[in-house]
XYZ file of C-alpha atoms in Angstrom:
530
model
C 106.806 143.967 108.176
C 107.665 144.953 104.605
C 111.290 144.056 105.339
C 110.279 140.548 106.397
C 108.068 140.071 103.348
C 110.980 140.988 101.074
C 113.304 138.246 102.381
C 114.658 136.343 99.370
C 113.870 132.657 99.841
C 116.007 131.506 96.910
C 119.129 133.250 98.176
C 121.961 131.008 99.458
C 122.471 133.579 102.221
C 118.942 132.983 103.519
C 119.490 129.228 103.519
C 122.792 129.580 105.375
C 121.245 131.912 107.952
C 118.386 129.480 108.633
C 120.867 126.594 108.902
C 123.079 128.491 111.362
C 120.118 129.615 113.474
C 118.778 126.047 113.514
C 122.133 124.735 114.768
C 122.500 127.499 117.368
C 118.971 127.018 118.739
C 119.566 123.261 118.846
C 122.721 123.727 120.933
C 120.935 126.204 123.220
C 118.083 123.735 123.721
C 120.543 120.909 124.409
C 122.256 122.974 127.107
C 119.122 124.374 128.756
C 116.724 121.424 128.611
C 117.934 119.963 131.970
C 116.936 123.220 133.640
C 113.317 122.537 132.688
C 113.123 119.446 134.897
C 111.174 120.369 138.060
C 113.044 119.930 141.314
C 112.051 116.863 143.389
C 109.597 117.811 146.123
C 108.617 116.063 149.290
C 106.189 113.236 148.880
C 104.358 113.620 152.232
C 104.098 115.431 155.558
C 103.149 114.356 159.066
C 99.588 115.287 158.250
C 99.466 113.180 155.027
C 100.380 113.627 151.380
C 101.763 117.024 150.507
C 99.660 119.187 148.210
C 101.668 121.132 145.695
C 101.556 124.844 146.255
C 100.094 127.022 143.501
C 103.543 128.505 142.925
C 104.998 125.032 142.409
C 102.280 124.128 139.890
C 102.748 127.353 137.969
C 106.512 126.821 137.951
C 106.081 123.288 136.580
C 103.755 124.561 133.856
C 106.205 127.321 132.969
C 109.092 124.874 132.762
C 107.025 122.588 130.539
C 106.169 125.477 128.206
C 109.811 126.509 128.108
C 110.749 122.963 127.119
C 108.154 122.960 124.340
C 109.468 126.266 122.970
C 113.101 125.113 123.147
C 112.305 122.001 121.127
C 109.784 123.585 118.741
C 112.076 126.358 117.492
C 114.804 124.095 116.009
C 112.171 121.667 114.709
C 110.356 124.454 112.852
C 113.641 125.817 111.540
C 114.614 122.407 110.143
C 111.222 122.163 108.440
C 111.773 125.652 106.989
C 115.273 124.659 105.862
C 113.860 121.642 104.032
C 111.313 123.862 102.320
C 114.009 126.325 101.257
C 116.159 123.554 99.771
C 113.206 122.192 97.787
C 112.179 125.669 96.649
C 115.592 126.928 95.543
C 116.150 125.011 92.275
C 112.550 125.428 91.030
C 111.782 128.944 92.362
C 108.220 128.161 93.420
C 108.279 131.306 95.547
C 110.925 134.022 95.676
C 110.116 136.017 98.821
C 108.394 135.536 102.147
C 105.699 137.860 100.851
C 105.019 135.378 98.039
C 104.461 132.664 100.652
C 102.002 134.871 102.519
C 100.081 135.624 99.324
C 100.060 131.970 98.291
C 98.788 130.892 101.704
C 96.064 133.535 101.859
C 92.739 131.870 101.042
C 90.826 133.248 98.071
C 87.342 134.511 98.843
C 84.375 134.055 96.554
C 83.920 137.146 94.390
C 81.879 138.198 91.398
C 84.120 138.506 88.351
C 83.452 139.523 84.779
C 85.666 138.497 81.881
C 86.770 141.529 79.880
C 87.456 141.176 76.147
C 90.904 141.569 74.668
C 91.617 145.065 73.289
C 90.997 145.654 69.611
C 93.862 145.600 67.102
C 93.915 149.392 66.984
C 95.140 149.516 70.596
C 98.280 147.578 69.666
C 98.783 149.357 66.347
C 98.906 152.705 68.152
C 101.972 151.625 70.162
C 105.374 152.869 68.857
C 107.433 150.089 67.290
C 110.286 150.609 69.765
C 107.992 149.797 72.704
C 107.568 146.223 71.491
C 111.263 145.408 71.710
C 112.778 143.883 74.840
C 116.452 143.733 75.828
C 117.468 140.229 76.910
C 120.646 139.289 78.769
C 122.197 135.901 79.444
C 121.582 134.462 82.928
C 123.900 131.488 82.703
C 121.455 128.574 82.701
C 120.900 128.296 78.973
C 118.318 131.054 78.905
C 118.146 134.822 78.567
C 115.946 137.151 80.625
C 114.340 140.535 80.196
C 112.045 142.511 82.456
C 109.591 144.054 80.056
C 106.474 146.221 80.290
C 103.498 145.421 78.096
C 102.616 148.750 76.438
C 98.866 148.042 76.459
C 98.375 146.035 79.673
C 100.958 147.990 81.663
C 102.164 144.725 83.228
C 105.877 144.626 84.049
C 107.244 141.107 84.536
C 110.278 138.987 83.665
C 110.332 136.898 80.483
C 112.778 134.096 79.717
C 113.769 132.922 76.237
C 115.770 129.873 75.210
C 117.518 130.246 71.857
C 118.846 127.332 69.802
C 122.568 126.987 69.173
C 123.915 129.433 66.642
C 120.878 131.712 66.613
C 121.387 135.156 65.080
C 118.688 137.614 64.015
C 120.303 137.834 60.587
C 121.253 134.187 60.028
C 118.793 133.750 57.162
C 116.771 131.063 58.907
C 113.158 131.108 60.083
C 112.393 130.041 63.629
C 109.232 128.605 65.116
C 108.049 129.692 68.564
C 106.868 127.742 71.609
C 105.356 129.855 74.403
C 105.390 128.071 77.785
C 103.366 129.037 80.857
C 104.514 128.075 84.340
C 102.308 126.668 87.093
C 101.320 128.166 90.399
C 103.323 128.630 92.474
C 106.187 129.075 90.028
C 107.992 131.402 87.661
C 109.674 131.285 84.229
C 112.902 129.874 85.628
C 111.060 126.753 86.780
C 110.358 125.925 83.127
C 113.998 126.460 82.234
C 115.349 124.196 84.955
C 112.448 121.895 85.845
C 112.027 120.407 82.370
C 115.633 121.004 81.263
C 114.210 122.974 78.352
C 117.501 124.278 76.868
C 118.862 120.746 76.628
C 115.577 119.209 75.421
C 115.106 121.901 72.788
C 118.560 121.414 71.304
C 118.215 117.625 71.366
C 114.932 117.797 69.442
C 116.354 120.227 66.854
C 119.574 118.251 66.386
C 117.613 115.012 65.955
C 115.382 116.631 63.336
C 112.226 116.120 65.399
C 111.370 119.833 65.271
C 112.703 122.711 63.151
C 114.868 125.422 64.768
C 112.649 127.037 67.402
C 112.650 129.568 70.216
C 111.181 128.905 73.662
C 109.474 131.800 75.442
C 108.492 131.682 79.125
C 106.630 134.782 80.366
C 105.811 135.270 84.027
C 102.156 135.217 85.068
C 102.796 136.526 88.591
C 101.147 139.906 88.257
C 100.478 140.272 91.979
C 101.807 137.102 93.584
C 98.350 135.528 93.560
C 96.838 132.745 91.519
C 96.904 133.350 87.755
C 93.720 134.595 86.115
C 94.659 133.498 82.551
C 92.144 135.965 81.068
C 91.333 139.642 81.433
C 89.170 140.163 84.507
C 87.476 143.534 84.960
C 89.317 145.474 87.645
C 92.339 143.159 87.588
C 95.667 143.261 85.688
C 95.105 142.337 82.040
C 96.890 138.969 82.060
C 95.019 137.837 78.953
C 96.331 140.802 76.974
C 99.852 140.165 78.260
C 99.911 136.456 77.352
C 97.783 136.300 74.216
C 98.849 139.471 72.431
C 101.762 141.343 73.956
C 104.208 138.469 74.424
C 103.864 137.234 70.804
C 104.196 140.801 69.464
C 107.267 141.403 71.638
C 108.893 138.191 70.382
C 108.216 139.127 66.756
C 109.724 142.581 67.287
C 112.756 141.396 69.260
C 113.497 138.316 67.145
C 112.481 139.412 63.633
C 113.242 136.047 61.984
C 110.501 134.094 63.790
C 107.768 132.637 61.621
C 104.505 134.464 61.052
C 102.628 131.285 60.187
C 100.163 129.936 62.714
C 101.411 126.340 62.366
C 104.815 127.441 63.644
C 103.472 128.772 66.945
C 102.576 126.556 69.898
C 101.532 127.469 73.429
C 101.947 125.001 76.279
C 101.918 124.949 80.044
C 102.174 122.802 83.136
C 99.570 122.505 85.904
C 97.769 125.860 86.251
C 99.807 127.094 83.296
C 98.412 124.230 81.206
C 94.881 125.481 81.787
C 96.008 129.003 80.910
C 97.672 127.755 77.714
C 94.487 126.157 76.380
C 92.337 129.047 77.587
C 94.645 131.536 75.822
C 94.586 129.527 72.581
C 90.787 129.611 72.640
C 90.923 133.422 72.811
C 93.397 133.890 69.938
C 92.937 130.877 67.636
C 94.541 132.763 64.785
C 97.799 132.946 66.763
C 98.532 129.375 67.828
C 98.283 126.256 65.683
C 99.084 123.825 68.495
C 98.491 123.600 72.241
C 100.349 121.493 74.823
C 98.325 120.826 77.973
C 100.418 119.112 80.651
C 98.506 118.129 83.813
C 95.624 120.597 83.731
C 92.295 120.494 85.487
C 89.180 120.677 83.323
C 87.318 123.314 85.338
C 89.479 126.281 86.436
C 90.934 125.471 89.842
C 92.854 128.669 90.559
C 92.513 132.384 89.918
C 89.408 134.498 89.519
C 87.672 132.003 87.223
C 87.778 129.428 90.030
C 86.467 131.765 92.726
C 83.605 133.553 91.020
C 80.838 131.012 91.366
C 80.086 127.641 89.807
C 78.362 129.122 86.759
C 81.412 131.039 85.538
C 83.636 128.121 86.461
C 81.524 125.685 84.439
C 81.382 128.045 81.458
C 85.184 128.117 81.376
C 85.831 124.403 81.556
C 88.388 123.360 78.928
C 86.247 120.546 77.546
C 83.135 122.720 77.480
C 84.866 125.521 75.583
C 86.561 123.034 73.245
C 83.197 121.578 72.296
C 81.708 125.040 71.737
C 84.543 126.639 69.748
C 84.466 126.773 65.955
C 86.883 124.043 64.810
C 89.712 125.434 62.692
C 92.353 122.694 62.669
C 93.958 123.496 66.015
C 96.020 120.602 67.395
C 96.011 119.597 71.081
C 98.403 117.398 73.053
C 96.904 116.671 76.484
C 98.978 114.897 79.143
C 97.600 113.675 82.455
C 98.753 110.867 84.731
C 95.902 108.639 85.857
C 97.038 108.858 89.493
C 97.088 112.687 89.460
C 94.743 113.821 92.224
C 93.933 117.046 90.338
C 92.062 115.008 87.724
C 94.448 115.683 84.836
C 93.677 112.379 83.091
C 89.961 112.991 83.471
C 90.404 116.451 81.941
C 92.254 114.883 78.995
C 89.468 112.377 78.403
C 86.737 115.018 78.702
C 88.550 117.103 76.085
C 88.956 114.053 73.868
C 85.199 113.482 74.008
C 84.490 117.147 73.228
C 86.874 117.815 70.314
C 85.360 118.215 66.845
C 87.042 117.972 63.456
C 89.026 119.500 61.901
C 90.498 120.120 65.377
C 92.512 117.131 66.607
C 93.498 115.981 70.059
C 96.172 113.521 71.171
C 95.669 112.020 74.617
C 98.690 110.919 76.656
C 97.563 109.407 79.966
C 100.225 107.206 81.589
C 99.083 105.115 84.551
C 101.487 106.781 86.993
C 103.425 109.994 87.339
C 101.348 112.096 89.712
C 101.472 115.862 89.406
C 105.207 116.343 89.380
C 108.296 117.659 87.653
C 109.338 114.063 86.983
C 106.297 113.640 84.729
C 106.725 116.976 82.931
C 110.481 116.560 82.533
C 110.016 113.064 81.138
C 107.244 113.969 78.696
C 108.455 117.344 77.437
C 110.479 115.568 74.679
C 107.268 113.694 73.780
C 105.443 117.011 73.454
C 108.159 118.365 71.151
C 108.095 115.181 69.053
C 104.308 115.387 68.756
C 104.538 119.040 67.691
C 107.060 118.296 64.955
C 105.139 115.263 63.683
C 102.929 117.620 61.655
C 104.636 118.542 58.336
C 103.037 122.004 58.566
C 105.323 122.783 61.526
C 108.409 122.347 59.352
C 106.774 124.171 56.469
C 106.210 127.181 58.764
C 109.993 127.331 59.197
C 110.601 126.977 55.475
C 111.935 123.431 55.773
C 110.863 120.055 54.374
C 109.370 117.592 56.843
C 111.652 114.690 57.857
C 111.111 111.367 56.137
C 110.284 108.117 57.880
C 108.487 107.285 61.108
C 109.181 110.193 63.442
C 107.876 108.456 66.543
C 109.809 105.248 65.910
C 113.062 107.193 65.649
C 112.206 109.277 68.722
C 111.325 106.331 70.951
C 114.479 104.556 69.841
C 116.364 107.619 71.091
C 114.650 107.445 74.493
C 111.592 109.686 74.006
C 108.586 108.326 75.880
C 105.890 106.950 73.556
C 102.280 108.102 73.774
C 99.944 106.295 76.178
C 96.521 106.580 74.598
C 94.255 104.789 77.073
C 91.335 103.027 75.308
C 87.959 104.503 76.183
C 86.734 101.314 77.866
C 89.726 101.458 80.252
C 89.408 105.089 81.286
C 88.976 104.719 85.034
C 90.650 107.471 86.995
C 91.199 108.102 90.672
C 93.851 109.668 92.857
C 96.079 107.371 94.892
C 94.813 108.151 98.380
C 96.489 106.624 101.460
C 93.724 104.024 101.596
C 94.241 102.981 97.949
C 98.010 103.219 97.615
C 100.346 100.387 98.474
C 100.862 100.471 102.259
C 104.498 101.528 102.148
C 104.572 103.664 99.007
C 105.362 107.331 99.558
C 101.710 108.216 100.209
C 100.657 104.835 101.612
C 98.878 104.530 104.940
C 101.687 102.394 106.346
C 104.287 105.012 105.468
C 102.229 107.760 107.071
C 101.696 105.739 110.261
C 105.392 104.829 110.562
C 106.418 108.447 109.982
C 103.992 109.784 112.587
C 104.936 107.164 115.188
C 108.659 107.703 114.615
C 108.247 111.471 114.910
C 106.216 111.233 118.102
C 108.685 108.749 119.570
C 111.635 111.016 118.793
C 109.844 114.060 120.185
C 108.967 112.088 123.314
C 112.608 111.162 123.802
C 113.625 114.805 123.401
C 110.929 116.141 125.728
C 110.841 113.600 128.553
C 114.034 111.542 128.466
C 116.898 113.640 127.163
C 116.543 116.452 129.774
C 117.569 113.924 132.474
C 120.724 112.839 130.688
C 124.024 113.732 132.339
C 122.817 113.918 135.934
C 125.429 112.973 138.461
C 125.009 109.686 140.243
C 123.415 109.870 143.695
C 122.717 113.549 143.117
C 126.396 114.423 142.818
C 127.935 116.849 140.372
C 128.417 115.224 136.930
C 131.858 115.016 135.395
C 132.794 117.273 132.484
C 132.922 114.278 130.136
C 129.462 113.112 131.229
C 128.012 116.615 130.897
C 129.562 117.139 127.457
C 128.355 113.753 126.262
C 124.804 114.448 127.420
C 124.749 117.795 125.575
C 126.015 116.201 122.373
C 123.463 113.424 122.767
C 120.662 115.930 123.104
C 121.906 117.821 120.020
C 121.762 114.599 118.017
C 118.339 113.526 119.249
C 116.868 117.014 118.666
C 118.176 117.052 115.081
C 116.902 113.521 114.479
C 113.475 114.451 115.821
C 113.409 117.624 113.727
C 114.383 115.673 110.613
C 111.692 113.050 111.238
C 109.055 115.724 111.780
C 110.126 117.492 108.576
C 109.903 114.215 106.630
C 106.460 113.515 108.125
C 105.228 116.975 107.155
C 106.547 116.425 103.631
C 104.873 113.022 103.344
C 101.582 114.473 104.557
C 101.762 117.418 102.155
C 102.544 115.084 99.271
C 99.686 112.726 100.158
C 97.200 115.603 100.270
C 98.476 117.171 97.048
C 99.108 113.986 95.074
C 102.411 115.271 93.695
C 104.513 112.096 93.854
C 102.872 108.686 93.937
C 105.945 106.466 94.270
C 109.366 106.490 95.889
C 110.804 106.001 92.406
C 109.293 109.297 91.243
C 110.620 111.049 94.344
C 114.147 109.773 93.689
C 113.870 110.900 90.079
C 112.660 114.299 91.262
C 115.713 114.657 93.486
C 117.882 114.093 90.418
C 115.852 116.695 88.505
C 116.307 119.185 91.350
C 120.043 118.468 91.535
C 120.426 119.086 87.812
C 118.260 122.217 88.065
C 120.477 123.606 90.780
C 123.594 123.341 88.640
């Protein structure tokens, strides 16, 4: 069992093996399906209609079950192959064990938030323990597997360095800490939002000062991220809020020590964790980027410990209760995001108090997808650098002129600040979407009907192909043609079923709300895989 759980789902070898097995089982099914057709029996006897013997009925049932298994195996393998191809560029899950953990439902438990350790706990750690050794991984980022000396958590961390970075180059660098969603890992933030390219573009255009991106893993046990320290659980809050910044300062000694030069951001579940972490260490981060978060915690221990704890940890609630200190927030949420990201942005906008400031960016469409985050990551960087204090933290003068005008002219998406009287939000359900959009009712019906029709052809029509005329023995050409025909129809049926499953999963999750976004996502995935 442990061997199965350790199967690497991002490995090309795994994908090839599944592809080969899918083809082999398809050929086997195409050859053996005719054998599942019951032999013709007599229709009557001298005493009246013949009653099928129990053995004949059992044989017919057995043949039918055999046919179902023969068809189901390649269909399921094609669905799995599609999942592997989608997963590989973004690394949502790495092993089969990760899938099992992700699919295991969380039970309601009683959790207690534990405070972060006092400063003395970190000061007692030897200086050498704070340094990590990074190596290049070939995608514009460097990786280290590092152990937090206080939390004891050992996880990978990715960093993206700007062109020409050297620890002794005499420059001061700002820091952006990014938190991935669930399921996901640091690599997804490298590839999914093209962060190495976007970072260098923003620096070269003068929209932000030279900066370092840092993407720590939150996958302490393969389950949903907790974001904070939970009694009896791994100290994720310590890892994210204290240990990662201290490790970056020790490993890259020329990063800024000024709060304005540090930002924490995240996508999806990581967006909630980013804001929640900033609330815990307000002296650390001067800016927060929240991209497609829920307001109330939707994953991890905070989401499964009762409504009271969940309500107490809502982002808007905590924002309204915190002591304002000038922290800046950028909150992105598409209005058709079924997780309520736009609603969360508007709740936070209503709750913020000066001198804190909050910029709302709520485009009408975009769903809960990499297309949205990839498209708006340059907007987040532009927003961050629009504050002169960010450049000052790096020892540089702020750029002159209208930053946003220059950025939008260069292709950066402008902010969409929805007026308060127009803030009406709702997910695009099949009943509300255009009939033949990706999650429209018409699309779902056509996909289901096409899949059932193809499966019906495979199950009840194709097994009879290639029979000799008048009960004679079929020719080799006729037999070969029937086998090839069954191979094609099985693969077509499997592909249609896989597409239908994908459309249904997307409609329930609200990830993509238009075919245009799906096409754009394919391009993102293709670029991520390079």
